[in-house]
Coordinates of C-alpha atoms in Angstrom, one line a residue:
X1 CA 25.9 -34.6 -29.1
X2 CA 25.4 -32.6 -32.3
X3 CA 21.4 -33.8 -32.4
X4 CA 21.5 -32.5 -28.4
X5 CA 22.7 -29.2 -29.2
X6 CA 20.7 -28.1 -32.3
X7 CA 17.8 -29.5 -31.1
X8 CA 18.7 -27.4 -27.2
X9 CA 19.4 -24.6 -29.4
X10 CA 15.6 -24.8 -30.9
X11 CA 14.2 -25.4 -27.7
X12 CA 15.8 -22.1 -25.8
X13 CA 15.2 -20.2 -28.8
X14 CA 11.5 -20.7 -28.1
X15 CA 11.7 -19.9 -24.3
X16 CA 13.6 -16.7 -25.1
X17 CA 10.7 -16.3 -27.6
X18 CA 8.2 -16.5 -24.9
X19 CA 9.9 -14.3 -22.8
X20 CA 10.0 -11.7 -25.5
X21 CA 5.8 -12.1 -26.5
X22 CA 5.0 -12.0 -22.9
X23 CA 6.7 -9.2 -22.4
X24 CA 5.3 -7.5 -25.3
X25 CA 1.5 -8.7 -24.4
X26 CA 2.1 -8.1 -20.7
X27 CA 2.1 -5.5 -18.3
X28 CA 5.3 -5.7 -15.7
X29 CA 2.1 -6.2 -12.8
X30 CA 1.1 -8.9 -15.0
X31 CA 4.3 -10.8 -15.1
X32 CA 4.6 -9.9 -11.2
X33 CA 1.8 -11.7 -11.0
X34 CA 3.3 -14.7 -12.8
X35 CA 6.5 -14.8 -10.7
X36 CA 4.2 -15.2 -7.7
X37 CA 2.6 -18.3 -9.0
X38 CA 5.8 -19.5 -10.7
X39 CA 7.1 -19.4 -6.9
X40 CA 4.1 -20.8 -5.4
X41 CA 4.6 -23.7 -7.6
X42 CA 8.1 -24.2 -7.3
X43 CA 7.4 -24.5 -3.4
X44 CA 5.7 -27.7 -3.6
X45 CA 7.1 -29.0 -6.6
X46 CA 11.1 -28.5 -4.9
X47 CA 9.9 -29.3 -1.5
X48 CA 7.6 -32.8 -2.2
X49 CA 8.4 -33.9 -6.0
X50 CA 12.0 -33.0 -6.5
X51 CA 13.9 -35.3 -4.0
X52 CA 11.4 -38.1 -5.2
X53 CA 11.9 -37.1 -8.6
X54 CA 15.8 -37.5 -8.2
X55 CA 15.3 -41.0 -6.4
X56 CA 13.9 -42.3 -9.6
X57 CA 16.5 -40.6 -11.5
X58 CA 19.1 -42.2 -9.5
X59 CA 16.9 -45.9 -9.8
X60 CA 15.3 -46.1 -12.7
X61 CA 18.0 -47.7 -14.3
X62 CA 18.0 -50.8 -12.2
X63 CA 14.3 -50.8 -12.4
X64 CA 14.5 -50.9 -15.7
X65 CA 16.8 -53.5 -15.8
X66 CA 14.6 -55.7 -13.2
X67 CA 11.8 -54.7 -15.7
X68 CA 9.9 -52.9 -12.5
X69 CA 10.0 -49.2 -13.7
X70 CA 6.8 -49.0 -15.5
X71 CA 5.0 -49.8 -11.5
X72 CA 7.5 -47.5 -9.8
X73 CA 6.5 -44.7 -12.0
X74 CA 2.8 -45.6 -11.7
X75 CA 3.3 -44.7 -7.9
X76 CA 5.0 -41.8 -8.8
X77 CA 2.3 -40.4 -10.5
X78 CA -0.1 -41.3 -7.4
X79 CA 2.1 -39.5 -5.3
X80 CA 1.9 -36.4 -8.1
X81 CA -2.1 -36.3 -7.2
X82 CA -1.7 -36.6 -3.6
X83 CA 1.0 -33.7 -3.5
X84 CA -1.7 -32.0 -5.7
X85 CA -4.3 -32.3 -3.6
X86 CA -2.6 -31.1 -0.6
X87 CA -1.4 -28.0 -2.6
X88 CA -4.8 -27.0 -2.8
X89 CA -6.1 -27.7 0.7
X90 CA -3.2 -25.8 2.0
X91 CA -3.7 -22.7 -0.2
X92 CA -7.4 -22.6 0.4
X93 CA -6.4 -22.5 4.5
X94 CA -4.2 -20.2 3.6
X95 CA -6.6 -17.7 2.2
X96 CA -9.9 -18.4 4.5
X97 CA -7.7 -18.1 7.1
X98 CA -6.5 -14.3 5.8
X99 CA -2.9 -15.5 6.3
X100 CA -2.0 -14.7 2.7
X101 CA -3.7 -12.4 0.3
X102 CA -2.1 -13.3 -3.1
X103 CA -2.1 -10.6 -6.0
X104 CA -4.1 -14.0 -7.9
X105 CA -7.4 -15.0 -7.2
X106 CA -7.7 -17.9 -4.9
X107 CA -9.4 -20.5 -7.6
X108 CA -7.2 -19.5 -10.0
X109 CA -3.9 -19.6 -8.1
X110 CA -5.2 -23.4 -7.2
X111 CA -5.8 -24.5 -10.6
X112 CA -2.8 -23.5 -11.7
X113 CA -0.2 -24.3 -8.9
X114 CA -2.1 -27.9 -8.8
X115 CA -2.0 -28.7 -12.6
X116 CA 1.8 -27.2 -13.0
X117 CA 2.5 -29.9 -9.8
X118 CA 0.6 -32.7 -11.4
X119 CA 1.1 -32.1 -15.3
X120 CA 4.4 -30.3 -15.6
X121 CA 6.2 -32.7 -13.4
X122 CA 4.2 -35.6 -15.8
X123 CA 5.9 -33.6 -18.5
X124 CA 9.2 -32.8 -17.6
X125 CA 10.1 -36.6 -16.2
X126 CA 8.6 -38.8 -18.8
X127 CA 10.4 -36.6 -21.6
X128 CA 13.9 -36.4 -20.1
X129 CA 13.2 -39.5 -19.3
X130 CA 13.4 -41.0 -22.8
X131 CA 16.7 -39.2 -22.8
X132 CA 17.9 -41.1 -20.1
X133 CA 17.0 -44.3 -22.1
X134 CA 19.2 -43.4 -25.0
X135 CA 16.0 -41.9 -26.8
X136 CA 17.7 -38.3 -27.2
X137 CA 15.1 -38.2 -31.3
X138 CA 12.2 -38.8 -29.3
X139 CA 13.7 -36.3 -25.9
X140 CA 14.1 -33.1 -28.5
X141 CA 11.4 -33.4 -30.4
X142 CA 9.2 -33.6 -27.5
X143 CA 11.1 -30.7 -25.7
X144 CA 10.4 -28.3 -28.8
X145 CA 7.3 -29.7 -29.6
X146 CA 6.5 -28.7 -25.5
X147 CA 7.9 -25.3 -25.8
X148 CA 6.4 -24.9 -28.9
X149 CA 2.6 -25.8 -28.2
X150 CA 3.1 -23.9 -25.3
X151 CA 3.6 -20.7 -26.7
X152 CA 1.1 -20.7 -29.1
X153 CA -2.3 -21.8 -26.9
X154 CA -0.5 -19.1 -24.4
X155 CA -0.5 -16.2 -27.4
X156 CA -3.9 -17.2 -28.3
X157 CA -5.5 -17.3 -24.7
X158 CA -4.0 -13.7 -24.1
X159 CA -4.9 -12.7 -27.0
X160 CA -8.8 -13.9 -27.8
X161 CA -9.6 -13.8 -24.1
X162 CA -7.4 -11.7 -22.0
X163 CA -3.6 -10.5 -22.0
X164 CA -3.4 -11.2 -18.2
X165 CA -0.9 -13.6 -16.4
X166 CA -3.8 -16.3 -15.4
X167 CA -4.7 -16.9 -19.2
X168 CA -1.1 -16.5 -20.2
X169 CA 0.3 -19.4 -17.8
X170 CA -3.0 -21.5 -18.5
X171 CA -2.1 -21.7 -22.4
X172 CA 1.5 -23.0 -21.3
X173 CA -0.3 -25.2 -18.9
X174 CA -2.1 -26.3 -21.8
X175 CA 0.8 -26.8 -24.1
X176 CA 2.5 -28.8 -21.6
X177 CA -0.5 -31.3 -21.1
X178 CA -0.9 -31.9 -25.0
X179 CA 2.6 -33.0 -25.7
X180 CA 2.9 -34.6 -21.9
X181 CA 0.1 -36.7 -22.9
X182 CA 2.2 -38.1 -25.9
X183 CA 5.8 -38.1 -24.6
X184 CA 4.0 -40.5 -21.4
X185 CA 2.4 -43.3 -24.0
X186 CA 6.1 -43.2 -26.2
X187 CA 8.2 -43.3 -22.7
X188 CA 6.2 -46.1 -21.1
X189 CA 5.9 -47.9 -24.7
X190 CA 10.1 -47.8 -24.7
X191 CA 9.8 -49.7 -20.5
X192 CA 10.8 -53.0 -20.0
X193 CA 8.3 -55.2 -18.3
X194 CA 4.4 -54.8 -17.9
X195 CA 2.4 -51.9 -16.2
X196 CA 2.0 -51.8 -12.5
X197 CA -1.2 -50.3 -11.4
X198 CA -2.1 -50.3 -7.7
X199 CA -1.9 -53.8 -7.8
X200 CA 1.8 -53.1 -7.8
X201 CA 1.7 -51.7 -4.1
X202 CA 2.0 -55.3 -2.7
X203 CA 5.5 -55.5 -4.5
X204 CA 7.3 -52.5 -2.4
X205 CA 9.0 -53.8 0.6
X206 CA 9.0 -51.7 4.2
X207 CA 13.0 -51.6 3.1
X208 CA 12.4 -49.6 0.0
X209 CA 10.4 -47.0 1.4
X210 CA 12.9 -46.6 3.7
X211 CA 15.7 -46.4 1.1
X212 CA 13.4 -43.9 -0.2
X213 CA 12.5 -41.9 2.3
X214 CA 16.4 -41.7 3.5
X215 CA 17.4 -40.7 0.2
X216 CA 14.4 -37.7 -0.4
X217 CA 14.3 -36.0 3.3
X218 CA 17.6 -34.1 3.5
X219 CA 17.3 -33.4 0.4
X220 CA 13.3 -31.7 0.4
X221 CA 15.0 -29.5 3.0
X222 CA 18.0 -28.4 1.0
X223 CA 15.6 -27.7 -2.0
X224 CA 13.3 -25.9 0.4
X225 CA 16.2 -23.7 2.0
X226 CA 17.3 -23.0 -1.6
X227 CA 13.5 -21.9 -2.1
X228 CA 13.6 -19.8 0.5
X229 CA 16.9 -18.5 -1.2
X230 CA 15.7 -17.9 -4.9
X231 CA 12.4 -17.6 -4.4
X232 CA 11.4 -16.2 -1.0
X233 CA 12.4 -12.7 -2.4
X234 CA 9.3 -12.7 -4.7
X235 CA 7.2 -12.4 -2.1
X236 CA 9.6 -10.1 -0.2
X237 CA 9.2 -7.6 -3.2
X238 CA 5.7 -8.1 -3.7
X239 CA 4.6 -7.0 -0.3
X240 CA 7.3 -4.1 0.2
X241 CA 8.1 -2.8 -3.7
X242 CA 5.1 -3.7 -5.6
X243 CA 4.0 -5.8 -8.3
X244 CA 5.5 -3.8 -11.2
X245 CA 8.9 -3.9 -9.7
X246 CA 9.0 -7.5 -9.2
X247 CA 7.6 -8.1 -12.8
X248 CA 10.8 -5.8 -14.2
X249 CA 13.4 -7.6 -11.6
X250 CA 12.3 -10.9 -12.9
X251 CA 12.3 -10.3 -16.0
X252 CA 15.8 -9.2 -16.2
X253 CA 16.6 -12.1 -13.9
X254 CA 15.2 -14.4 -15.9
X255 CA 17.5 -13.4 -19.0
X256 CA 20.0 -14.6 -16.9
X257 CA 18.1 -17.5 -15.9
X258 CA 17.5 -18.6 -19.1
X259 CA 20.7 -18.3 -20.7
X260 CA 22.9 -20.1 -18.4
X261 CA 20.2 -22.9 -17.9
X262 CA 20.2 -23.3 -21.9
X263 CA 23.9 -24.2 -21.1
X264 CA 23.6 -26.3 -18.3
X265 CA 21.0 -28.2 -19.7
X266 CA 22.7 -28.5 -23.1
X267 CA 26.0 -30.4 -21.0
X268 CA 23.4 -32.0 -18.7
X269 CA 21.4 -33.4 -21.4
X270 CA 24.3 -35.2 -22.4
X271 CA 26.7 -35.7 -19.3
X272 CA 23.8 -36.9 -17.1
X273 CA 22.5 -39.8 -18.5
X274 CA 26.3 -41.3 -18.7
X275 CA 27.1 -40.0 -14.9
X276 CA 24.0 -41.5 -13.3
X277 CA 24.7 -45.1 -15.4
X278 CA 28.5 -44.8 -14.8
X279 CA 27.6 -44.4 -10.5
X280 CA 25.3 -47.1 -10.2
X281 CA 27.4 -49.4 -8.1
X282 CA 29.2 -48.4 -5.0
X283 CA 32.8 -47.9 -6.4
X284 CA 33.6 -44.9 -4.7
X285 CA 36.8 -44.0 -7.0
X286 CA 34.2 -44.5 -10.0
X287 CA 31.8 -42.0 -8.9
X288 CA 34.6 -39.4 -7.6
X289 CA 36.2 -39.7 -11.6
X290 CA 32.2 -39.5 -12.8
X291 CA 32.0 -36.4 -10.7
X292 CA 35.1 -35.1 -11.6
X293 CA 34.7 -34.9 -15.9
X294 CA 31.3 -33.9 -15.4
X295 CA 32.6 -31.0 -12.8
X296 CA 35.5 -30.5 -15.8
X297 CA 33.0 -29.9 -18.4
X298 CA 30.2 -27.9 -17.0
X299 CA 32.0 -25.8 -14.7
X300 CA 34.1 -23.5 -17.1
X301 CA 30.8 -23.6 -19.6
X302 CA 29.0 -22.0 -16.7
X303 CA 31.7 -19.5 -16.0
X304 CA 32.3 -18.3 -19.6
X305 CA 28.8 -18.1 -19.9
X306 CA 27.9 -15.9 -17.0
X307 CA 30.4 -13.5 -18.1
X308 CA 29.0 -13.5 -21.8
X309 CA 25.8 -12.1 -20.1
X310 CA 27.0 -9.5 -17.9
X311 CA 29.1 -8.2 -21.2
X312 CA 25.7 -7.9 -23.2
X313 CA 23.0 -7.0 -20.7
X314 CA 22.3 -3.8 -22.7
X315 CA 21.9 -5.6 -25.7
X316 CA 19.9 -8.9 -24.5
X317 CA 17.5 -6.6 -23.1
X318 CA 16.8 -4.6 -25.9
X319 CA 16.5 -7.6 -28.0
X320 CA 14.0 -10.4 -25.4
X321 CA 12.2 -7.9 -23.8
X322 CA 9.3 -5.3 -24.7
X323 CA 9.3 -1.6 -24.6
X324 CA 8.2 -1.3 -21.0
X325 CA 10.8 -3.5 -20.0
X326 CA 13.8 -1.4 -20.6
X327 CA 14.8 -0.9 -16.3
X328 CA 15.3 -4.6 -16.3
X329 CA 19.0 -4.3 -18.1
X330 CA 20.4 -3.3 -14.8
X331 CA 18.8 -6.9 -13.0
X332 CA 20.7 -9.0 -15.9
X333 CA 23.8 -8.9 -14.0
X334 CA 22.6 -10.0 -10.8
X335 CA 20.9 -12.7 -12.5
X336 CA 23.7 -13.8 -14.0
X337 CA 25.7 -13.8 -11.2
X338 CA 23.3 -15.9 -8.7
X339 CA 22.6 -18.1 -11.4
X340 CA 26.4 -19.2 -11.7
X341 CA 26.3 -19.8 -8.2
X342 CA 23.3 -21.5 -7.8
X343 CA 24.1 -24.2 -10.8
X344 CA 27.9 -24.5 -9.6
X345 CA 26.4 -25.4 -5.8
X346 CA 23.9 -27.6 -7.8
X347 CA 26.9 -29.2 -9.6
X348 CA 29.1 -30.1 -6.3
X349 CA 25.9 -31.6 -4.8
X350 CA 25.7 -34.4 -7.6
X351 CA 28.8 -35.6 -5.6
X352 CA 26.4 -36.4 -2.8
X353 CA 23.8 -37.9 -4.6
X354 CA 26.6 -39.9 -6.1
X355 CA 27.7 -41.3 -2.4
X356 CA 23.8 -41.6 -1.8
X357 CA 24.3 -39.2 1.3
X358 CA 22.6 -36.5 0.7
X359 CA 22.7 -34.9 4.1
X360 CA 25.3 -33.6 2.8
X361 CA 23.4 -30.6 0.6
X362 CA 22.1 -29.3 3.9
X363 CA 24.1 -26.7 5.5
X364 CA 24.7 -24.8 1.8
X365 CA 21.3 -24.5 1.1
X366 CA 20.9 -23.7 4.9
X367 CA 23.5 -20.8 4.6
X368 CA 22.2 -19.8 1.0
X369 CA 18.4 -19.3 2.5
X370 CA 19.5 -17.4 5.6
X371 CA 22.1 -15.1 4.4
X372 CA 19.5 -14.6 1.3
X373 CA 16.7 -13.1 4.1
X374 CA 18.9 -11.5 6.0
X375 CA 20.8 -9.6 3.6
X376 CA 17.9 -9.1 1.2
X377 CA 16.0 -7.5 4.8
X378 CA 19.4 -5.2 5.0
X379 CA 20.0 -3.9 1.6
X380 CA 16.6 -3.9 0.3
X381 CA 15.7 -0.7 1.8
X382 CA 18.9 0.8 0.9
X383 CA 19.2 -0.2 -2.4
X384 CA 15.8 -0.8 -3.5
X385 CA 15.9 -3.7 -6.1
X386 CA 19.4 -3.9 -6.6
X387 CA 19.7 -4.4 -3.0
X388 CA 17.7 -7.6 -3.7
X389 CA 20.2 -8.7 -6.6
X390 CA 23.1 -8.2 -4.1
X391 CA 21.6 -10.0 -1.6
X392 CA 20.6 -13.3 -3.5
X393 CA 24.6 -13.3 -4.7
X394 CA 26.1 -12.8 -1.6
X395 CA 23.8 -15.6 0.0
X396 CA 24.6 -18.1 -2.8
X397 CA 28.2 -17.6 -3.3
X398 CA 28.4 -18.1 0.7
X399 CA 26.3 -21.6 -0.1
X400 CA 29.2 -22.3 -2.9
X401 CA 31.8 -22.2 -0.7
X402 CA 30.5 -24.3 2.2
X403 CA 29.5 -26.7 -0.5
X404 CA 33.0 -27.0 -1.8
X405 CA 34.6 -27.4 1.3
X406 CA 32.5 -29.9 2.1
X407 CA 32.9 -32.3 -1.1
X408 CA 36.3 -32.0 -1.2
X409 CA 36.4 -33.1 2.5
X410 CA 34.0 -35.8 1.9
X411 CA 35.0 -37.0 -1.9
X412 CA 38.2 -37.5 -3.6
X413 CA 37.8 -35.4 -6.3
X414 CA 40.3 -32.5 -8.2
X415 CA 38.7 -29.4 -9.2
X416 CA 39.3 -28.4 -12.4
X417 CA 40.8 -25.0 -11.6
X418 CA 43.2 -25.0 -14.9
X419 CA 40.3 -25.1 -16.7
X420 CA 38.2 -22.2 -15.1
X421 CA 41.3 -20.1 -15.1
X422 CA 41.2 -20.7 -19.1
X423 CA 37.9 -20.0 -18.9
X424 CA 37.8 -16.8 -17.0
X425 CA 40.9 -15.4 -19.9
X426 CA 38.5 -16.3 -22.4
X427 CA 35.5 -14.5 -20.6
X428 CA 37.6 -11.6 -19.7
X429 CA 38.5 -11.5 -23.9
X430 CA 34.4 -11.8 -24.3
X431 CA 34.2 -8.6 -21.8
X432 CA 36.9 -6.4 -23.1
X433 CA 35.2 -7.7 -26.9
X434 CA 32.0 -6.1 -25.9
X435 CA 32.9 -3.3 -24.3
X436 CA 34.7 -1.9 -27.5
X437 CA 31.9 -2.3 -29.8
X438 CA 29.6 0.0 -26.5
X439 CA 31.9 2.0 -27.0
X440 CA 32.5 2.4 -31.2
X441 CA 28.8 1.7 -31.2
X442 CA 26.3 3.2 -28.7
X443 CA 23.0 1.5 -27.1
X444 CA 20.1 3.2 -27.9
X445 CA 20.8 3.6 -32.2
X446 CA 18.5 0.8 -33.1
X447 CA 17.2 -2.7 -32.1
X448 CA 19.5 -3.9 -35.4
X449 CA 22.8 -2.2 -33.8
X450 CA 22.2 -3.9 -31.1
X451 CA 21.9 -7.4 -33.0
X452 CA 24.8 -7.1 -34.9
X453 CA 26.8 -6.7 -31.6
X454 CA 25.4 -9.3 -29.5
X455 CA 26.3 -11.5 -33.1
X456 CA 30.1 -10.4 -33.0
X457 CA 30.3 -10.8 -29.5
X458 CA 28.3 -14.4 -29.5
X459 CA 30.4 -15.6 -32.3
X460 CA 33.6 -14.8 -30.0
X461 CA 31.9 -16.9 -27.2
X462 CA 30.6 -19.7 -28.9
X463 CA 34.0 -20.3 -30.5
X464 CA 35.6 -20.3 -26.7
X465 CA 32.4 -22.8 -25.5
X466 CA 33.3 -24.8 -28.9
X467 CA 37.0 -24.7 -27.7
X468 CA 36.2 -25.5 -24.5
X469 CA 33.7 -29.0 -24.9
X470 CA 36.6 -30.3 -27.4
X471 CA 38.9 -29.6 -24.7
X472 CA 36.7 -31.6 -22.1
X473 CA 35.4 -34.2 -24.7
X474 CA 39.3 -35.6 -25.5
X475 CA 40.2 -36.5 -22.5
X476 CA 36.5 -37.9 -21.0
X477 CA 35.5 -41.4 -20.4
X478 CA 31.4 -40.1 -20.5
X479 CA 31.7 -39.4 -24.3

């Protein structure tokens, strides 16, 4: 656990880092522009690769066993170039056919929502992938090395060529191809069995595609409605509010973002390997305790951590983001809010991969993606851009709700509410912390003021989170 969190430490430490040099290279049109691609591509890669992506998760380790994983991936990464390919057919139509004029030029938007579909997806299933092996060395050393190599081609394109959002996402395309290209020859050398080419294809029954594809559907739609939910709005903003107000929203939102996922990756990392080995067979009391401790300790982490954010908004801002940046403090909030949501209705729908029905995950995301438009469409030209924040939480916690009503009904599982009411005391101890030193201190004196506050205040939480994962560890049969 301790090699998991340093090295998860290292790795966020970086993204932050990007976040702050893009900011400070970047105009806010500029990294408009990027969430527009950033959404393009997480269109096809939730909608096609995801649910397949979390049938291999949920397989691998029987394929491995059978020593078949090393053809089953080969088709995976067949399927990565088809996907590709009609990715760029379809945005192509889209243009000739003047039904969407994207803020990136047509060649470029192509290239890079193609090569994030075929090459980040590469890189961000063969690396957790060793993780899920029991490699965790090789896993965070790849991760950094990722984020890392990343950064630096993405600095140096923006800076020797251009400081524009096509040159700044091709260097972390670049970065992630590099390392990809290594972490793919360690995770296949660490497979049992031989390589399956296409010579494999004669091996896959009718009966597996079938598995397959009843597995993946429902849950391609429920990504897609939680597209529409936390992406859709990009678009929304683009069209009605300009370029320059999406780049501030999202870069306050992804503050948020990036916190709380630093978190839930950091229990994931760990948790996930152990819950998707422990619900291989079809005990159903074994996945409902599997669910359950992995519920007990990500839940609260998630809680406590959302709170931390909203408490230092003012300070996180002044600290990851550039001068032109300072409006975004007041999108931190909502961030941090939908992104607790979000990951908590993430979290109850592991109990439906668990029972393998994931039809299950379709009327949350369903709710999430309509109330999102709907209420977006309403307060938007009210409240401008915080009408936008309000709207993506409202729609999600509506999603949580029918999503917990529906795995208790369905699962026999116990929420862990002693545990989030411990965690809300300790958040509200995080709040009232941080609000002092506002006060005794004011915003505004100097970037090092700010520093030493987010420090007092981040020592306070960490020592709850640390508090906390003992708590959960005791008492846990995935340790």
């Amino acid at each position: 656990m301790l090699l998991i969190l340093v090295g998860r430490l290292v790795h966020f430490a970086l993204l932050l880092l990007t976040l702050r040099v893009a900011t400070e290279l970047l105009l806010p049109s500029e990294m408009g522009k990027i969430a527009i691609v950033t959404a393009t591509v997480a269109f096809f890669a939730l909608l096609f690769v995801n649910p397949v992506g979390m049938f291999v998760n949920r397989r691998v380790h029987a394929w491995n066993a059978s020593g078949r994983a090393k053809s089953c991936y080969s088709y995976f990464w067949l399927y990565l170039v088809a996907v590709s390919l009609c990715a760029s057919f379809a945005l192509f139509a889209l243009d000739w056919l003047d039904l969407w004029n994207p803020s990136v030029g047509i060649y470029w938007l192509i290239i890079l929502v193609c090569g994030n579909v075929f090459i980040g997806t590469v890189n961000q299933t063969v690396i957790p992938g060793l993780n899920m092996f029991g490699f965790s060395g090789w896993f965070i050393s790849l991760t950094v090395a990722t984020a890392a190599t990343s950064l630096v081609c993405a600095v140096v394109l923006a800076r020797v060529v251009s400081p524009t959002a096509e040159y700044w996402l091709s260097g972390l395309l670049m970065g992630q191809l590099i390392v990809g290209a290594l972490g793919t020859k360690v995770f296949f050398d660490r497979l049992q069995g031989k390589g399956g080419g296409v010579a494999g294809f004669s091996n896959v029954s009718p009966q597996q595609f079938k598995s397959l594809f009843g597995f993946a559907w429902p849950i391609s739609i429920a990504v897609g409605l939680g597209w529409v939910q936390g992406q859709g709005y990009r678009y929304i903003m683009e069209e009605g509010m300009g370029l320059v107000e999406l780049g501030l929203f999202v870069a306050g939102f992804g503050i948020s973002a990036g916190l709380i996922s630093a978190v839930d990756t950091i229990f994931s990392t760990y948790y996930q390997p152990k819950f998707y080995a422990r619900i291989t067979g079809d005990n159903p009391n074994e996945q409902s305790h599997a669910w359950i401790e992995y519920a007990q300790a990500i839940l609260p982490a998630l809680l406590l951590t959302s709170v931390f954010i909203m408490a230092t908004a003012s300070e996180l801002t002044d600290l990851l983001l550039g001068e032109r940046y300072r409006q975004s403090a007041s999108f931190v909030a909502w961030g941090a809010l939908a992104e607790l949501t979000r990951l908590s209705t993430a979290v109850f729908g592991l109990a439906a991969h668990a029972r393998m029905h994931t039809k299950l995950l379709l009327l949350p995301n369903l709710v999430g993606a309509v109330g999102a438009m709907v209420l977006i469409g309403w307060l938007a030209p009210v409240y401008g851009s915080d009408g936008v924040g309000m709207g993506l939480v409202c729609a999600s916690l509506g999603g949580l709700l029918i999503a917990v009503y529906m795995t208790v009904r369905y699962l026999e599982i116990v929420l862990p509410l002693n545990l989030l009411a411990i965690s809300a005391l300790m958040g509200g101890v995080v709040f009232v912390a941080a609000h002092y030193l506002d006060y005794s201190f004011p915003t505004g004196e100097s970037r090092w003021v700010s520093f030493a506050r987010l420090c007092v205040v981040g020592a306070i939480f960490l020592a709850f989170q640390y508090s906390m994962l003992l708590r959960t560890l005791k008492n846990s049969s995935l340790r």
